[in-house]
PDB file of C-alpha atoms in Angstrom:
ATOM      1  CA  UNK A   8      78.679 339.613 288.889  1.00 89.00           C
ATOM      2  CA  UNK A   9      82.420 339.527 288.146  1.00 91.00           C
ATOM      3  CA  UNK A  10      85.056 337.108 289.292  1.00 90.00           C
ATOM      4  CA  UNK A  11      88.835 336.865 289.271  1.00 91.00           C
ATOM      5  CA  UNK A  12      90.692 333.647 288.428  1.00 90.00           C
ATOM      6  CA  UNK A  13      94.316 332.663 288.880  1.00 90.00           C
ATOM      7  CA  UNK A  14      95.074 330.518 285.831  1.00 86.00           C
ATOM      8  CA  UNK A  15      98.019 328.783 287.534  1.00 87.00           C
ATOM      9  CA  UNK A  16      96.167 327.602 290.661  1.00 88.00           C
ATOM     10  CA  UNK A  17      92.583 327.694 289.392  1.00 88.00           C
ATOM     11  CA  UNK A  18      91.562 329.695 292.456  1.00 92.00           C
ATOM     12  CA  UNK A  19      88.628 332.060 291.896  1.00 92.00           C
ATOM     13  CA  UNK A  20      86.751 334.704 293.845  1.00 92.00           C
ATOM     14  CA  UNK A  21      83.734 336.881 293.148  1.00 93.00           C
ATOM     15  CA  UNK A  22      84.917 340.471 293.236  1.00 93.00           C
ATOM     16  CA  UNK A  23      81.739 342.335 292.256  1.00 93.00           C
ATOM     17  CA  UNK A  24      78.087 341.431 292.380  1.00 94.00           C
ATOM     18  CA  UNK A  25      74.812 343.290 292.693  1.00 95.00           C
ATOM     19  CA  UNK A  26      74.022 341.255 295.832  1.00 95.00           C
ATOM     20  CA  UNK A  27      77.301 342.027 297.653  1.00 95.00           C
ATOM     21  CA  UNK A  28      76.557 344.400 300.515  1.00 94.00           C
ATOM     22  CA  UNK A  29      79.522 346.759 300.525  1.00 94.00           C
ATOM     23  CA  UNK A  30      80.162 350.448 301.052  1.00 94.00           C
ATOM     24  CA  UNK A  31      82.319 350.220 297.897  1.00 93.00           C
ATOM     25  CA  UNK A  32      80.008 350.261 294.883  1.00 94.00           C
ATOM     26  CA  UNK A  33      80.841 350.714 291.206  1.00 92.00           C
ATOM     27  CA  UNK A  34      78.148 350.773 288.519  1.00 91.00           C
ATOM     28  CA  UNK A  35      75.656 349.363 291.037  1.00 94.00           C
ATOM     29  CA  UNK A  36      77.889 346.413 291.961  1.00 95.00           C
ATOM     30  CA  UNK A  37      79.075 345.829 295.506  1.00 96.00           C
ATOM     31  CA  UNK A  38      82.820 345.135 295.608  1.00 96.00           C
ATOM     32  CA  UNK A  39      84.660 342.453 297.565  1.00 95.00           C
ATOM     33  CA  UNK A  40      88.253 343.693 297.647  1.00 95.00           C
ATOM     34  CA  UNK A  41      89.210 340.866 300.022  1.00 95.00           C
ATOM     35  CA  UNK A  42      88.417 338.303 297.323  1.00 93.00           C
ATOM     36  CA  UNK A  43      90.439 340.298 294.823  1.00 92.00           C
ATOM     37  CA  UNK A  44      93.384 340.544 297.207  1.00 95.00           C
ATOM     38  CA  UNK A  45      93.171 336.838 298.082  1.00 95.00           C
ATOM     39  CA  UNK A  46      93.418 335.706 294.437  1.00 94.00           C
ATOM     40  CA  UNK A  47      94.815 338.498 292.264  1.00 94.00           C
ATOM     41  CA  UNK A  48      97.610 339.889 294.414  1.00 95.00           C
ATOM     42  CA  UNK A  49      99.273 336.495 295.104  1.00 94.00           C
ATOM     43  CA  UNK A  50      98.915 335.603 291.399  1.00 93.00           C
ATOM     44  CA  UNK A  51     100.746 338.776 290.374  1.00 94.00           C
ATOM     45  CA  UNK A  52     103.416 338.246 293.022  1.00 94.00           C
ATOM     46  CA  UNK A  53     103.899 334.647 291.826  1.00 92.00           C
ATOM     47  CA  UNK A  54     104.202 335.830 288.222  1.00 91.00           C
ATOM     48  CA  UNK A  55     106.809 338.434 289.169  1.00 92.00           C
ATOM     49  CA  UNK A  56     108.980 335.776 290.811  1.00 91.00           C
ATOM     50  CA  UNK A  57     108.335 332.687 288.676  1.00 90.00           C
ATOM     51  CA  UNK A  58     107.089 333.537 285.206  1.00 86.00           C
ATOM     52  CA  UNK A  59     108.754 334.836 282.092  1.00 81.00           C
ATOM     53  CA  UNK A  60     105.639 336.582 280.779  1.00 84.00           C
ATOM     54  CA  UNK A  61     103.113 338.354 282.996  1.00 87.00           C
ATOM     55  CA  UNK A  62      99.504 338.701 281.800  1.00 87.00           C
ATOM     56  CA  UNK A  63      96.852 340.641 283.715  1.00 89.00           C
ATOM     57  CA  UNK A  64      93.391 340.732 282.163  1.00 85.00           C
ATOM     58  CA  UNK A  65      91.917 343.241 283.068  1.00 83.00           C
ATOM     59  CA  UNK A  66      92.832 346.295 285.082  1.00 90.00           C
ATOM     60  CA  UNK A  67      89.431 347.877 285.327  1.00 88.00           C
ATOM     61  CA  UNK A  68      87.054 349.869 287.479  1.00 90.00           C
ATOM     62  CA  UNK A  69      86.533 347.141 290.077  1.00 91.00           C
ATOM     63  CA  UNK A  70      90.156 346.054 290.521  1.00 93.00           C
ATOM     64  CA  UNK A  71      91.609 349.545 290.992  1.00 94.00           C
ATOM     65  CA  UNK A  72      89.492 349.979 294.128  1.00 94.00           C
ATOM     66  CA  UNK A  73      92.010 347.731 295.907  1.00 96.00           C
ATOM     67  CA  UNK A  74      95.196 349.507 296.960  1.00 97.00           C
ATOM     68  CA  UNK A  75      96.970 346.135 297.319  1.00 97.00           C
ATOM     69  CA  UNK A  76      96.044 345.229 293.726  1.00 96.00           C
ATOM     70  CA  UNK A  77      97.227 348.603 292.421  1.00 97.00           C
ATOM     71  CA  UNK A  78     100.547 348.196 294.269  1.00 97.00           C
ATOM     72  CA  UNK A  79     100.971 344.650 292.915  1.00 96.00           C
ATOM     73  CA  UNK A  80     100.427 345.881 289.345  1.00 95.00           C
ATOM     74  CA  UNK A  81     102.907 348.713 289.885  1.00 96.00           C
ATOM     75  CA  UNK A  82     105.454 346.149 291.122  1.00 96.00           C
ATOM     76  CA  UNK A  83     104.848 343.984 288.057  1.00 94.00           C
ATOM     77  CA  UNK A  84     105.509 346.973 285.809  1.00 93.00           C
ATOM     78  CA  UNK A  85     108.919 347.501 287.388  1.00 93.00           C
ATOM     79  CA  UNK A  86     110.096 343.959 286.590  1.00 91.00           C
ATOM     80  CA  UNK A  87     112.081 343.488 283.391  1.00 86.00           C
ATOM     81  CA  UNK A  88     109.726 340.908 281.874  1.00 85.00           C
ATOM     82  CA  UNK A  89     107.329 340.978 278.947  1.00 83.00           C
ATOM     83  CA  UNK A  90     103.998 342.074 280.387  1.00 87.00           C
ATOM     84  CA  UNK A  91     100.611 342.051 278.701  1.00 87.00           C
ATOM     85  CA  UNK A  92      97.846 344.079 280.322  1.00 88.00           C
ATOM     86  CA  UNK A  93      94.306 344.890 279.341  1.00 87.00           C
ATOM     87  CA  UNK A  94      93.114 348.275 280.519  1.00 88.00           C
ATOM     88  CA  UNK A  95      89.632 349.671 280.900  1.00 84.00           C
ATOM     89  CA  UNK A  96      89.502 352.320 278.182  1.00 83.00           C
ATOM     90  CA  UNK A  97      87.448 354.944 279.989  1.00 83.00           C
ATOM     91  CA  UNK A  98      88.902 354.671 283.487  1.00 84.00           C
ATOM     92  CA  UNK A  99      90.833 357.724 284.639  1.00 89.00           C
ATOM     93  CA  UNK A 100      92.336 356.025 287.689  1.00 93.00           C
ATOM     94  CA  UNK A 101      95.933 357.204 288.303  1.00 95.00           C
ATOM     95  CA  UNK A 102      97.321 353.673 287.772  1.00 94.00           C
ATOM     96  CA  UNK A 103      95.802 353.420 284.311  1.00 91.00           C
ATOM     97  CA  UNK A 104      96.861 356.963 283.457  1.00 93.00           C
ATOM     98  CA  UNK A 105     100.439 356.143 284.527  1.00 93.00           C
ATOM     99  CA  UNK A 106     100.437 353.000 282.381  1.00 92.00           C
ATOM    100  CA  UNK A 107      99.172 354.945 279.370  1.00 90.00           C
ATOM    101  CA  UNK A 108     101.949 357.544 279.808  1.00 91.00           C
ATOM    102  CA  UNK A 109     104.778 354.981 279.906  1.00 90.00           C
ATOM    103  CA  UNK A 110     107.138 355.032 276.946  1.00 87.00           C
ATOM    104  CA  UNK A 111     108.272 351.407 277.252  1.00 84.00           C
ATOM    105  CA  UNK A 112     105.129 349.747 275.917  1.00 83.00           C
ATOM    106  CA  UNK A 113     102.556 349.719 273.170  1.00 84.00           C
ATOM    107  CA  UNK A 114      98.854 350.428 273.527  1.00 86.00           C
ATOM    108  CA  UNK A 115      96.571 348.564 271.153  1.00 86.00           C
ATOM    109  CA  UNK A 116      92.872 349.338 271.103  1.00 86.00           C
ATOM    110  CA  UNK A 117      90.513 346.381 270.803  1.00 85.00           C
ATOM    111  CA  UNK A 118      87.761 347.077 268.283  1.00 85.00           C
ATOM    112  CA  UNK A 119      85.164 344.843 266.612  1.00 86.00           C
ATOM    113  CA  UNK A 120      87.227 345.121 263.416  1.00 89.00           C
ATOM    114  CA  UNK A 121      90.640 344.099 264.860  1.00 85.00           C
ATOM    115  CA  UNK A 122      89.510 341.808 267.694  1.00 83.00           C
ATOM    116  CA  UNK A 123      90.157 338.562 265.794  1.00 86.00           C
ATOM    117  CA  UNK A 124      93.614 339.626 264.572  1.00 86.00           C
ATOM    118  CA  UNK A 125      94.950 341.107 267.820  1.00 84.00           C
ATOM    119  CA  UNK A 126      96.104 337.802 269.355  1.00 84.00           C
ATOM    120  CA  UNK A 127      98.370 337.239 266.335  1.00 84.00           C
ATOM    121  CA  UNK A 128      99.687 340.797 266.454  1.00 86.00           C
ATOM    122  CA  UNK A 129     100.354 340.573 270.198  1.00 83.00           C
ATOM    123  CA  UNK A 130     102.087 337.212 269.765  1.00 81.00           C
ATOM    124  CA  UNK A 131     104.307 338.719 267.053  1.00 84.00           C
ATOM    125  CA  UNK A 132     105.142 341.809 269.123  1.00 83.00           C
ATOM    126  CA  UNK A 133     105.977 339.772 272.212  1.00 79.00           C
ATOM    127  CA  UNK A 134     107.993 337.246 270.212  1.00 77.00           C
ATOM    128  CA  UNK A 135     110.017 340.063 268.633  1.00 76.00           C
ATOM    129  CA  UNK A 136     110.543 341.678 272.033  1.00 71.00           C
ATOM    130  CA  UNK A 137     111.660 338.389 273.536  1.00 67.00           C
ATOM    131  CA  UNK A 138     113.955 337.671 270.567  1.00 62.00           C
ATOM    132  CA  UNK A 139     115.550 341.122 270.817  1.00 56.00           C
ATOM    133  CA  UNK A 140     116.033 340.707 274.561  1.00 52.00           C
ATOM    134  CA  UNK A 141     117.556 337.251 273.938  1.00 49.00           C
ATOM    135  CA  UNK A 142     120.021 338.644 271.399  1.00 47.00           C
ATOM    136  CA  UNK A 143     120.800 341.731 273.486  1.00 44.00           C
ATOM    137  CA  UNK A 144     121.565 339.860 276.706  1.00 45.00           C
ATOM    138  CA  UNK A 145     123.258 336.865 275.085  1.00 45.00           C
ATOM    139  CA  UNK A 146     121.073 334.489 277.125  1.00 42.00           C
ATOM    140  CA  UNK A 147     120.622 330.856 276.300  1.00 43.00           C
ATOM    141  CA  UNK A 148     117.212 329.253 276.317  1.00 40.00           C
ATOM    142  CA  UNK A 149     116.365 326.018 278.101  1.00 34.00           C
ATOM    143  CA  UNK A 150     114.050 323.775 276.148  1.00 30.00           C
ATOM    144  CA  UNK A 151     110.952 322.754 278.067  1.00 31.00           C
ATOM    145  CA  UNK A 152     111.388 319.055 277.202  1.00 31.00           C
ATOM    146  CA  UNK A 153     114.989 318.866 278.441  1.00 33.00           C
ATOM    147  CA  UNK A 154     115.915 321.273 281.216  1.00 37.00           C
ATOM    148  CA  UNK A 155     119.585 320.295 281.034  1.00 38.00           C
ATOM    149  CA  UNK A 156     120.132 321.263 277.395  1.00 39.00           C
ATOM    150  CA  UNK A 157     120.581 324.801 276.175  1.00 44.00           C
ATOM    151  CA  UNK A 158     120.049 326.299 272.777  1.00 42.00           C
ATOM    152  CA  UNK A 159     122.294 328.818 271.084  1.00 40.00           C
ATOM    153  CA  UNK A 160     119.582 329.392 268.484  1.00 38.00           C
ATOM    154  CA  UNK A 161     117.187 332.310 268.880  1.00 36.00           C
ATOM    155  CA  UNK A 162     113.575 331.301 269.504  1.00 36.00           C
ATOM    156  CA  UNK A 163     111.662 330.836 266.285  1.00 32.00           C
ATOM    157  CA  UNK A 164     108.118 329.794 265.542  1.00 32.00           C
ATOM    158  CA  UNK A 165     105.789 329.510 268.481  1.00 31.00           C
ATOM    159  CA  UNK A 166     107.969 330.760 271.323  1.00 32.00           C
ATOM    160  CA  UNK A 167     105.854 329.035 273.968  1.00 33.00           C
ATOM    161  CA  UNK A 168     107.438 325.762 272.822  1.00 30.00           C
ATOM    162  CA  UNK A 169     110.722 326.995 274.256  1.00 31.00           C
ATOM    163  CA  UNK A 170     109.544 326.688 277.835  1.00 33.00           C
ATOM    164  CA  UNK A 171     108.338 330.244 278.359  1.00 39.00           C
ATOM    165  CA  UNK A 172     106.283 330.194 281.554  1.00 41.00           C
ATOM    166  CA  UNK A 173     103.160 332.224 280.978  1.00 45.00           C
ATOM    167  CA  UNK A 174     101.261 333.243 284.086  1.00 49.00           C
ATOM    168  CA  UNK A 175      97.814 334.582 283.559  1.00 48.00           C
ATOM    169  CA  UNK A 176      95.282 336.271 285.784  1.00 49.00           C
ATOM    170  CA  UNK A 177      91.839 336.736 284.299  1.00 47.00           C
ATOM    171  CA  UNK A 178      88.711 338.522 285.329  1.00 47.00           C
ATOM    172  CA  UNK A 179      85.407 337.364 283.923  1.00 46.00           C
ATOM    173  CA  UNK A 180      81.770 338.215 284.119  1.00 51.00           C
ATOM    174  CA  UNK A 181      79.728 335.599 285.900  1.00 45.00           C
ATOM    175  CA  UNK A 182      76.007 335.097 285.560  1.00 42.00           C
TER     176      UNK A 182
END
């Protein structure tokens, strides 16, 4: 089966399993959209309000069967925050098609050849985006270790050390 996990709270739910009796079935798996909506939707809403980087892994065939999930993802895309999404390559769902048509993002294909290097490339792209946004808006950054101090220096090195709150929602295959 497949589960969803909110990295911030640790909450999980099985969203698809061969033994789930449901009228919604994808690839032979019964879907539990209630579990998805109980974990994934609040995680996305929390990230929109409280996090500086939103990560949703993955928007795939099971998740798009929930209208609440689709609406939450659409809301996340309208927020002016760095957002990292993984998309199911073959899905033709309107949400994924809309994401692919957007001109304010980059699409990187994961292949066996580039899989090991992609995390570094994504980190670089997001760091550059965050740095450009920092320079453009004239914002100051609060260091994680001292919330009262501010830095007039742009973020360098590993930008997570500057107190960037990363919220992550992951889906994983369970045995």
